[in-house]
């Protein structure tokens, strides 16, 4: 079967959704309904239902490792010890922002900062989101600083348009095939997604 495979998904937030949509763009697949999008606890709460649905159609669950577990396999095995036959659960180390930083040249251009300021090994960062905010703080573009950096006196960790700016980056500038060379968890995710699509196509798109 050579038709486009539709994959349902569950994620923590809007940026994750944009990342999945971008990954599927060149895989003869498209993103179907997306669930969650309200933080990690909500995603965890729904995991059994998503896994049950994955008995009948392809599913992807994307979650950040953060500092909750020592490694991605431990999170996967704890959250979902028996994944459904069409379930692909993937863990970004330590946050999906590390996948975006892994395309160093594009991120430097987008944030308008020196290429040398972009970390060479983003998966070693404990908090890649904070890294991006701090890079934005050094941006030569005023609108990047205003959109992505918290206002003085704010208790928020990110600026008012942080997510919108990252979605713009993912949609227009991010190169997954470049980024995967510096991010093992992204590389494995691309590999697993292609495998999921191939298996579903081999079955003729049937349960």
JSON list of C-alpha atoms in Angstrom, two decimals:
[
{"chain": "A", "resi": 1, "resn": "UNK", "atom": "CA", "xyz": [0.00, 0.00, 0.00]},
{"chain": "A", "resi": 2, "resn": "UNK", "atom": "CA", "xyz": [1.53, 3.37, -0.99]},
{"chain": "A", "resi": 3, "resn": "UNK", "atom": "CA", "xyz": [-1.11, 5.80, 0.35]},
{"chain": "A", "resi": 4, "resn": "UNK", "atom": "CA", "xyz": [-0.31, 8.41, 2.93]},
{"chain": "A", "resi": 5, "resn": "UNK", "atom": "CA", "xyz": [-0.35, 6.95, 6.45]},
{"chain": "A", "resi": 6, "resn": "UNK", "atom": "CA", "xyz": [-2.28, 8.99, 9.01]},
{"chain": "A", "resi": 7, "resn": "UNK", "atom": "CA", "xyz": [-0.77, 8.89, 12.51]},
{"chain": "A", "resi": 8, "resn": "UNK", "atom": "CA", "xyz": [-2.62, 10.02, 15.63]},
{"chain": "A", "resi": 9, "resn": "UNK", "atom": "CA", "xyz": [-0.52, 11.57, 18.37]},
{"chain": "A", "resi": 10, "resn": "UNK", "atom": "CA", "xyz": [-0.43, 12.72, 21.96]},
{"chain": "A", "resi": 11, "resn": "UNK", "atom": "CA", "xyz": [2.04, 15.36, 23.12]},
{"chain": "A", "resi": 12, "resn": "UNK", "atom": "CA", "xyz": [2.80, 17.77, 25.96]},
{"chain": "A", "resi": 13, "resn": "UNK", "atom": "CA", "xyz": [2.30, 21.01, 24.04]},
{"chain": "A", "resi": 14, "resn": "UNK", "atom": "CA", "xyz": [2.01, 22.95, 20.80]},
{"chain": "A", "resi": 15, "resn": "UNK", "atom": "CA", "xyz": [5.72, 22.95, 20.00]},
{"chain": "A", "resi": 16, "resn": "UNK", "atom": "CA", "xyz": [5.81, 19.15, 20.20]},
{"chain": "A", "resi": 17, "resn": "UNK", "atom": "CA", "xyz": [2.88, 18.99, 17.78]},
{"chain": "A", "resi": 18, "resn": "UNK", "atom": "CA", "xyz": [4.75, 21.20, 15.31]},
{"chain": "A", "resi": 19, "resn": "UNK", "atom": "CA", "xyz": [7.84, 18.99, 15.62]},
{"chain": "A", "resi": 20, "resn": "UNK", "atom": "CA", "xyz": [5.88, 15.82, 14.85]},
{"chain": "A", "resi": 21, "resn": "UNK", "atom": "CA", "xyz": [4.16, 17.45, 11.90]},
{"chain": "A", "resi": 22, "resn": "UNK", "atom": "CA", "xyz": [7.55, 18.48, 10.52]},
{"chain": "A", "resi": 23, "resn": "UNK", "atom": "CA", "xyz": [9.02, 14.99, 11.02]},
{"chain": "A", "resi": 24, "resn": "UNK", "atom": "CA", "xyz": [6.14, 13.32, 9.18]},
{"chain": "A", "resi": 25, "resn": "UNK", "atom": "CA", "xyz": [6.30, 15.79, 6.29]},
{"chain": "A", "resi": 26, "resn": "UNK", "atom": "CA", "xyz": [8.84, 13.77, 4.30]},
{"chain": "A", "resi": 27, "resn": "UNK", "atom": "CA", "xyz": [7.76, 10.29, 5.41]},
{"chain": "A", "resi": 28, "resn": "UNK", "atom": "CA", "xyz": [4.69, 9.65, 3.24]},
{"chain": "A", "resi": 29, "resn": "UNK", "atom": "CA", "xyz": [2.63, 10.22, 6.39]},
{"chain": "A", "resi": 30, "resn": "UNK", "atom": "CA", "xyz": [0.46, 12.93, 7.86]},
{"chain": "A", "resi": 31, "resn": "UNK", "atom": "CA", "xyz": [-0.58, 13.94, 11.34]},
{"chain": "A", "resi": 32, "resn": "UNK", "atom": "CA", "xyz": [-4.13, 13.05, 12.34]},
{"chain": "A", "resi": 33, "resn": "UNK", "atom": "CA", "xyz": [-5.81, 14.02, 15.60]},
{"chain": "A", "resi": 34, "resn": "UNK", "atom": "CA", "xyz": [-3.48, 15.30, 18.31]},
{"chain": "A", "resi": 35, "resn": "UNK", "atom": "CA", "xyz": [-4.37, 14.81, 21.99]},
{"chain": "A", "resi": 36, "resn": "UNK", "atom": "CA", "xyz": [-2.98, 16.05, 25.29]},
{"chain": "A", "resi": 37, "resn": "UNK", "atom": "CA", "xyz": [-1.28, 19.39, 24.65]},
{"chain": "A", "resi": 38, "resn": "UNK", "atom": "CA", "xyz": [-1.77, 20.36, 28.28]},
{"chain": "A", "resi": 39, "resn": "UNK", "atom": "CA", "xyz": [1.44, 19.31, 29.99]},
{"chain": "A", "resi": 40, "resn": "UNK", "atom": "CA", "xyz": [3.13, 16.11, 31.05]},
{"chain": "A", "resi": 41, "resn": "UNK", "atom": "CA", "xyz": [0.73, 15.02, 33.85]},
{"chain": "A", "resi": 42, "resn": "UNK", "atom": "CA", "xyz": [-2.23, 15.20, 31.45]},
{"chain": "A", "resi": 43, "resn": "UNK", "atom": "CA", "xyz": [-0.30, 13.21, 28.85]},
{"chain": "A", "resi": 44, "resn": "UNK", "atom": "CA", "xyz": [0.56, 10.54, 31.42]},
{"chain": "A", "resi": 45, "resn": "UNK", "atom": "CA", "xyz": [-3.05, 10.35, 32.57]},
{"chain": "A", "resi": 46, "resn": "UNK", "atom": "CA", "xyz": [-4.22, 9.48, 29.06]},
{"chain": "A", "resi": 47, "resn": "UNK", "atom": "CA", "xyz": [-1.47, 7.03, 28.13]},
{"chain": "A", "resi": 48, "resn": "UNK", "atom": "CA", "xyz": [-3.52, 3.85, 28.65]},
{"chain": "A", "resi": 49, "resn": "UNK", "atom": "CA", "xyz": [-6.30, 5.12, 26.42]},
{"chain": "A", "resi": 50, "resn": "UNK", "atom": "CA", "xyz": [-3.87, 6.13, 23.69]},
{"chain": "A", "resi": 51, "resn": "UNK", "atom": "CA", "xyz": [-2.22, 2.73, 23.89]},
{"chain": "A", "resi": 52, "resn": "UNK", "atom": "CA", "xyz": [-5.56, 0.97, 23.60]},
{"chain": "A", "resi": 53, "resn": "UNK", "atom": "CA", "xyz": [-6.33, 3.00, 20.46]},
{"chain": "A", "resi": 54, "resn": "UNK", "atom": "CA", "xyz": [-2.95, 1.93, 19.06]},
{"chain": "A", "resi": 55, "resn": "UNK", "atom": "CA", "xyz": [-4.25, -1.63, 18.78]},
{"chain": "A", "resi": 56, "resn": "UNK", "atom": "CA", "xyz": [-6.19, -0.45, 15.72]},
{"chain": "A", "resi": 57, "resn": "UNK", "atom": "CA", "xyz": [-4.17, 2.35, 14.09]},
{"chain": "A", "resi": 58, "resn": "UNK", "atom": "CA", "xyz": [-0.71, 4.02, 14.20]},
{"chain": "A", "resi": 59, "resn": "UNK", "atom": "CA", "xyz": [0.00, 6.24, 17.20]},
{"chain": "A", "resi": 60, "resn": "UNK", "atom": "CA", "xyz": [2.90, 8.37, 18.37]},
{"chain": "A", "resi": 61, "resn": "UNK", "atom": "CA", "xyz": [3.34, 9.63, 21.93]},
{"chain": "A", "resi": 62, "resn": "UNK", "atom": "CA", "xyz": [6.13, 12.18, 22.41]},
{"chain": "A", "resi": 63, "resn": "UNK", "atom": "CA", "xyz": [7.26, 13.12, 25.92]},
{"chain": "A", "resi": 64, "resn": "UNK", "atom": "CA", "xyz": [10.24, 15.00, 27.40]},
{"chain": "A", "resi": 65, "resn": "UNK", "atom": "CA", "xyz": [12.61, 13.09, 29.65]},
{"chain": "A", "resi": 66, "resn": "UNK", "atom": "CA", "xyz": [13.24, 16.22, 31.79]},
{"chain": "A", "resi": 67, "resn": "UNK", "atom": "CA", "xyz": [14.87, 15.16, 35.06]},
{"chain": "A", "resi": 68, "resn": "UNK", "atom": "CA", "xyz": [12.19, 12.63, 35.94]},
{"chain": "A", "resi": 69, "resn": "UNK", "atom": "CA", "xyz": [14.16, 9.49, 35.04]},
{"chain": "A", "resi": 70, "resn": "UNK", "atom": "CA", "xyz": [17.81, 8.60, 34.54]},
{"chain": "A", "resi": 71, "resn": "UNK", "atom": "CA", "xyz": [17.26, 7.55, 30.93]},
{"chain": "A", "resi": 72, "resn": "UNK", "atom": "CA", "xyz": [14.63, 7.34, 28.18]},
{"chain": "A", "resi": 73, "resn": "UNK", "atom": "CA", "xyz": [14.11, 3.52, 28.33]},
{"chain": "A", "resi": 74, "resn": "UNK", "atom": "CA", "xyz": [13.27, 3.79, 32.03]},
{"chain": "A", "resi": 75, "resn": "UNK", "atom": "CA", "xyz": [10.58, 6.38, 31.34]},
{"chain": "A", "resi": 76, "resn": "UNK", "atom": "CA", "xyz": [9.15, 4.32, 28.47]},
{"chain": "A", "resi": 77, "resn": "UNK", "atom": "CA", "xyz": [9.07, 1.11, 30.49]},
{"chain": "A", "resi": 78, "resn": "UNK", "atom": "CA", "xyz": [7.47, 2.85, 33.47]},
{"chain": "A", "resi": 79, "resn": "UNK", "atom": "CA", "xyz": [4.84, 4.69, 31.50]},
{"chain": "A", "resi": 80, "resn": "UNK", "atom": "CA", "xyz": [4.04, 1.94, 29.04]},
{"chain": "A", "resi": 81, "resn": "UNK", "atom": "CA", "xyz": [5.46, -1.51, 29.84]},
{"chain": "A", "resi": 82, "resn": "UNK", "atom": "CA", "xyz": [3.34, -3.20, 27.14]},
{"chain": "A", "resi": 83, "resn": "UNK", "atom": "CA", "xyz": [2.97, -0.86, 24.15]},
{"chain": "A", "resi": 84, "resn": "UNK", "atom": "CA", "xyz": [0.25, -1.63, 21.61]},
{"chain": "A", "resi": 85, "resn": "UNK", "atom": "CA", "xyz": [1.18, -3.16, 18.29]},
{"chain": "A", "resi": 86, "resn": "UNK", "atom": "CA", "xyz": [0.97, 0.20, 16.49]},
{"chain": "A", "resi": 87, "resn": "UNK", "atom": "CA", "xyz": [2.21, 2.42, 19.32]},
{"chain": "A", "resi": 88, "resn": "UNK", "atom": "CA", "xyz": [5.42, 4.42, 18.99]},
{"chain": "A", "resi": 89, "resn": "UNK", "atom": "CA", "xyz": [6.33, 6.12, 22.28]},
{"chain": "A", "resi": 90, "resn": "UNK", "atom": "CA", "xyz": [9.37, 8.37, 22.03]},
{"chain": "A", "resi": 91, "resn": "UNK", "atom": "CA", "xyz": [11.30, 10.38, 24.61]},
{"chain": "A", "resi": 92, "resn": "UNK", "atom": "CA", "xyz": [13.12, 13.63, 23.85]},
{"chain": "A", "resi": 93, "resn": "UNK", "atom": "CA", "xyz": [16.37, 13.99, 25.86]},
{"chain": "A", "resi": 94, "resn": "UNK", "atom": "CA", "xyz": [15.99, 16.11, 27.94]},
{"chain": "A", "resi": 95, "resn": "UNK", "atom": "CA", "xyz": [13.41, 18.28, 26.19]},
{"chain": "A", "resi": 96, "resn": "UNK", "atom": "CA", "xyz": [12.24, 18.62, 22.61]},
{"chain": "A", "resi": 97, "resn": "UNK", "atom": "CA", "xyz": [14.08, 21.96, 22.49]},
{"chain": "A", "resi": 98, "resn": "UNK", "atom": "CA", "xyz": [17.33, 19.95, 22.40]},
{"chain": "A", "resi": 99, "resn": "UNK", "atom": "CA", "xyz": [16.23, 18.56, 19.01]},
{"chain": "A", "resi": 100, "resn": "UNK", "atom": "CA", "xyz": [15.84, 22.12, 17.73]},
{"chain": "A", "resi": 101, "resn": "UNK", "atom": "CA", "xyz": [19.21, 23.25, 19.08]},
{"chain": "A", "resi": 102, "resn": "UNK", "atom": "CA", "xyz": [20.80, 20.29, 17.29]},
{"chain": "A", "resi": 103, "resn": "UNK", "atom": "CA", "xyz": [20.38, 22.19, 14.00]},
{"chain": "A", "resi": 104, "resn": "UNK", "atom": "CA", "xyz": [22.96, 24.70, 15.18]},
{"chain": "A", "resi": 105, "resn": "UNK", "atom": "CA", "xyz": [23.31, 26.78, 12.02]},
{"chain": "A", "resi": 106, "resn": "UNK", "atom": "CA", "xyz": [19.57, 27.29, 11.57]},
{"chain": "A", "resi": 107, "resn": "UNK", "atom": "CA", "xyz": [19.05, 28.11, 15.25]},
{"chain": "A", "resi": 108, "resn": "UNK", "atom": "CA", "xyz": [21.88, 30.66, 15.22]},
{"chain": "A", "resi": 109, "resn": "UNK", "atom": "CA", "xyz": [20.41, 32.37, 12.16]},
{"chain": "A", "resi": 110, "resn": "UNK", "atom": "CA", "xyz": [16.88, 32.34, 13.60]},
{"chain": "A", "resi": 111, "resn": "UNK", "atom": "CA", "xyz": [17.89, 33.76, 16.97]},
{"chain": "A", "resi": 112, "resn": "UNK", "atom": "CA", "xyz": [20.42, 36.10, 15.38]},
{"chain": "A", "resi": 113, "resn": "UNK", "atom": "CA", "xyz": [23.27, 35.01, 17.63]},
{"chain": "A", "resi": 114, "resn": "UNK", "atom": "CA", "xyz": [26.77, 33.76, 16.91]},
{"chain": "A", "resi": 115, "resn": "UNK", "atom": "CA", "xyz": [26.98, 30.16, 15.71]},
{"chain": "A", "resi": 116, "resn": "UNK", "atom": "CA", "xyz": [29.63, 29.50, 18.37]},
{"chain": "A", "resi": 117, "resn": "UNK", "atom": "CA", "xyz": [27.09, 30.21, 21.13]},
{"chain": "A", "resi": 118, "resn": "UNK", "atom": "CA", "xyz": [24.87, 27.25, 20.15]},
{"chain": "A", "resi": 119, "resn": "UNK", "atom": "CA", "xyz": [25.77, 24.16, 22.27]},
{"chain": "A", "resi": 120, "resn": "UNK", "atom": "CA", "xyz": [27.55, 21.40, 20.37]},
{"chain": "A", "resi": 121, "resn": "UNK", "atom": "CA", "xyz": [25.95, 18.56, 22.34]},
{"chain": "A", "resi": 122, "resn": "UNK", "atom": "CA", "xyz": [22.36, 19.61, 23.18]},
{"chain": "A", "resi": 123, "resn": "UNK", "atom": "CA", "xyz": [21.37, 16.29, 24.76]},
{"chain": "A", "resi": 124, "resn": "UNK", "atom": "CA", "xyz": [23.76, 16.95, 27.65]},
{"chain": "A", "resi": 125, "resn": "UNK", "atom": "CA", "xyz": [21.81, 20.09, 28.60]},
{"chain": "A", "resi": 126, "resn": "UNK", "atom": "CA", "xyz": [19.65, 19.67, 31.68]},
{"chain": "A", "resi": 127, "resn": "UNK", "atom": "CA", "xyz": [17.23, 22.40, 30.62]},
{"chain": "A", "resi": 128, "resn": "UNK", "atom": "CA", "xyz": [17.40, 23.18, 26.87]},
{"chain": "A", "resi": 129, "resn": "UNK", "atom": "CA", "xyz": [14.40, 25.50, 27.15]},
{"chain": "A", "resi": 130, "resn": "UNK", "atom": "CA", "xyz": [16.34, 27.77, 29.49]},
{"chain": "A", "resi": 131, "resn": "UNK", "atom": "CA", "xyz": [19.29, 27.59, 27.10]},
{"chain": "A", "resi": 132, "resn": "UNK", "atom": "CA", "xyz": [17.14, 28.87, 24.23]},
{"chain": "A", "resi": 133, "resn": "UNK", "atom": "CA", "xyz": [15.72, 31.68, 26.38]},
{"chain": "A", "resi": 134, "resn": "UNK", "atom": "CA", "xyz": [19.23, 32.72, 27.41]},
{"chain": "A", "resi": 135, "resn": "UNK", "atom": "CA", "xyz": [20.37, 32.65, 23.78]},
{"chain": "A", "resi": 136, "resn": "UNK", "atom": "CA", "xyz": [17.38, 34.78, 22.81]},
{"chain": "A", "resi": 137, "resn": "UNK", "atom": "CA", "xyz": [18.41, 37.22, 25.54]},
{"chain": "A", "resi": 138, "resn": "UNK", "atom": "CA", "xyz": [21.62, 37.80, 23.53]},
{"chain": "A", "resi": 139, "resn": "UNK", "atom": "CA", "xyz": [19.85, 38.19, 20.19]},
{"chain": "A", "resi": 140, "resn": "UNK", "atom": "CA", "xyz": [20.73, 41.10, 17.95]},
{"chain": "A", "resi": 141, "resn": "UNK", "atom": "CA", "xyz": [17.02, 41.30, 17.02]},
{"chain": "A", "resi": 142, "resn": "UNK", "atom": "CA", "xyz": [14.83, 43.24, 19.42]},
{"chain": "A", "resi": 143, "resn": "UNK", "atom": "CA", "xyz": [11.65, 41.36, 18.44]},
{"chain": "A", "resi": 144, "resn": "UNK", "atom": "CA", "xyz": [13.27, 38.01, 19.30]},
{"chain": "A", "resi": 145, "resn": "UNK", "atom": "CA", "xyz": [14.25, 39.32, 22.75]},
{"chain": "A", "resi": 146, "resn": "UNK", "atom": "CA", "xyz": [10.79, 40.75, 23.38]},
{"chain": "A", "resi": 147, "resn": "UNK", "atom": "CA", "xyz": [8.98, 37.61, 22.22]},
{"chain": "A", "resi": 148, "resn": "UNK", "atom": "CA", "xyz": [11.10, 34.88, 23.82]},
{"chain": "A", "resi": 149, "resn": "UNK", "atom": "CA", "xyz": [12.56, 36.38, 27.01]},
{"chain": "A", "resi": 150, "resn": "UNK", "atom": "CA", "xyz": [10.40, 36.90, 30.13]},
{"chain": "A", "resi": 151, "resn": "UNK", "atom": "CA", "xyz": [9.53, 40.48, 30.91]},
{"chain": "A", "resi": 152, "resn": "UNK", "atom": "CA", "xyz": [11.38, 42.08, 33.87]},
{"chain": "A", "resi": 153, "resn": "UNK", "atom": "CA", "xyz": [9.61, 41.16, 37.09]},
{"chain": "A", "resi": 154, "resn": "UNK", "atom": "CA", "xyz": [7.73, 38.28, 35.48]},
{"chain": "A", "resi": 155, "resn": "UNK", "atom": "CA", "xyz": [7.66, 34.93, 37.26]},
{"chain": "A", "resi": 156, "resn": "UNK", "atom": "CA", "xyz": [7.41, 33.08, 33.95]},
{"chain": "A", "resi": 157, "resn": "UNK", "atom": "CA", "xyz": [10.35, 31.10, 32.55]},
{"chain": "A", "resi": 158, "resn": "UNK", "atom": "CA", "xyz": [9.64, 32.11, 28.95]},
{"chain": "A", "resi": 159, "resn": "UNK", "atom": "CA", "xyz": [8.58, 35.16, 27.02]},
{"chain": "A", "resi": 160, "resn": "UNK", "atom": "CA", "xyz": [5.02, 35.87, 25.82]},
{"chain": "A", "resi": 161, "resn": "UNK", "atom": "CA", "xyz": [5.52, 34.49, 22.30]},
{"chain": "A", "resi": 162, "resn": "UNK", "atom": "CA", "xyz": [8.15, 31.84, 23.04]},
{"chain": "A", "resi": 163, "resn": "UNK", "atom": "CA", "xyz": [6.04, 28.93, 21.75]},
{"chain": "A", "resi": 164, "resn": "UNK", "atom": "CA", "xyz": [4.87, 30.82, 18.65]},
{"chain": "A", "resi": 165, "resn": "UNK", "atom": "CA", "xyz": [8.46, 31.67, 17.75]},
{"chain": "A", "resi": 166, "resn": "UNK", "atom": "CA", "xyz": [9.59, 28.06, 18.15]},
{"chain": "A", "resi": 167, "resn": "UNK", "atom": "CA", "xyz": [6.69, 26.82, 16.03]},
{"chain": "A", "resi": 168, "resn": "UNK", "atom": "CA", "xyz": [7.76, 29.32, 13.36]},
{"chain": "A", "resi": 169, "resn": "UNK", "atom": "CA", "xyz": [11.30, 27.98, 13.57]},
{"chain": "A", "resi": 170, "resn": "UNK", "atom": "CA", "xyz": [10.18, 24.35, 13.33]},
{"chain": "A", "resi": 171, "resn": "UNK", "atom": "CA", "xyz": [7.86, 25.00, 10.39]},
{"chain": "A", "resi": 172, "resn": "UNK", "atom": "CA", "xyz": [10.14, 27.20, 8.27]},
{"chain": "A", "resi": 173, "resn": "UNK", "atom": "CA", "xyz": [13.76, 26.67, 9.28]},
{"chain": "A", "resi": 174, "resn": "UNK", "atom": "CA", "xyz": [14.43, 23.47, 11.23]},
{"chain": "A", "resi": 175, "resn": "UNK", "atom": "CA", "xyz": [16.19, 20.63, 9.37]},
{"chain": "A", "resi": 176, "resn": "UNK", "atom": "CA", "xyz": [15.56, 17.29, 11.10]},
{"chain": "A", "resi": 177, "resn": "UNK", "atom": "CA", "xyz": [18.00, 15.41, 8.87]},
{"chain": "A", "resi": 178, "resn": "UNK", "atom": "CA", "xyz": [20.76, 17.76, 10.01]},
{"chain": "A", "resi": 179, "resn": "UNK", "atom": "CA", "xyz": [19.66, 17.83, 13.64]},
{"chain": "A", "resi": 180, "resn": "UNK", "atom": "CA", "xyz": [19.52, 14.04, 14.00]},
{"chain": "A", "resi": 181, "resn": "UNK", "atom": "CA", "xyz": [23.31, 13.90, 13.63]},
{"chain": "A", "resi": 182, "resn": "UNK", "atom": "CA", "xyz": [23.69, 15.70, 16.98]},
{"chain": "A", "resi": 183, "resn": "UNK", "atom": "CA", "xyz": [20.73, 14.16, 18.80]},
{"chain": "A", "resi": 184, "resn": "UNK", "atom": "CA", "xyz": [20.55, 10.45, 19.40]},
{"chain": "A", "resi": 185, "resn": "UNK", "atom": "CA", "xyz": [16.97, 10.57, 20.71]},
{"chain": "A", "resi": 186, "resn": "UNK", "atom": "CA", "xyz": [15.84, 12.43, 17.57]},
{"chain": "A", "resi": 187, "resn": "UNK", "atom": "CA", "xyz": [17.71, 10.00, 15.33]},
{"chain": "A", "resi": 188, "resn": "UNK", "atom": "CA", "xyz": [16.03, 7.06, 17.04]},
{"chain": "A", "resi": 189, "resn": "UNK", "atom": "CA", "xyz": [12.62, 8.73, 16.78]},
{"chain": "A", "resi": 190, "resn": "UNK", "atom": "CA", "xyz": [12.97, 9.24, 13.02]},
{"chain": "A", "resi": 191, "resn": "UNK", "atom": "CA", "xyz": [14.07, 5.63, 12.63]},
{"chain": "A", "resi": 192, "resn": "UNK", "atom": "CA", "xyz": [11.15, 4.31, 14.74]},
{"chain": "A", "resi": 193, "resn": "UNK", "atom": "CA", "xyz": [8.61, 6.45, 12.92]},
{"chain": "A", "resi": 194, "resn": "UNK", "atom": "CA", "xyz": [9.79, 5.17, 9.54]},
{"chain": "A", "resi": 195, "resn": "UNK", "atom": "CA", "xyz": [9.59, 1.63, 10.87]},
{"chain": "A", "resi": 196, "resn": "UNK", "atom": "CA", "xyz": [6.04, 2.20, 12.15]},
{"chain": "A", "resi": 197, "resn": "UNK", "atom": "CA", "xyz": [4.94, 3.58, 8.78]},
{"chain": "A", "resi": 198, "resn": "UNK", "atom": "CA", "xyz": [6.56, 0.70, 6.87]},
{"chain": "A", "resi": 199, "resn": "UNK", "atom": "CA", "xyz": [4.92, -1.93, 9.08]},
{"chain": "A", "resi": 200, "resn": "UNK", "atom": "CA", "xyz": [1.51, -0.29, 8.72]},
{"chain": "A", "resi": 201, "resn": "UNK", "atom": "CA", "xyz": [1.88, -0.09, 4.92]},
{"chain": "A", "resi": 202, "resn": "UNK", "atom": "CA", "xyz": [3.02, -3.72, 4.76]},
{"chain": "A", "resi": 203, "resn": "UNK", "atom": "CA", "xyz": [-0.21, -4.74, 6.47]},
{"chain": "A", "resi": 204, "resn": "UNK", "atom": "CA", "xyz": [-2.17, -2.81, 3.86]},
{"chain": "A", "resi": 205, "resn": "UNK", "atom": "CA", "xyz": [-3.24, -0.18, 6.39]},
{"chain": "A", "resi": 206, "resn": "UNK", "atom": "CA", "xyz": [-5.38, -2.69, 8.28]},
{"chain": "A", "resi": 207, "resn": "UNK", "atom": "CA", "xyz": [-5.52, -3.72, 11.92]}
]
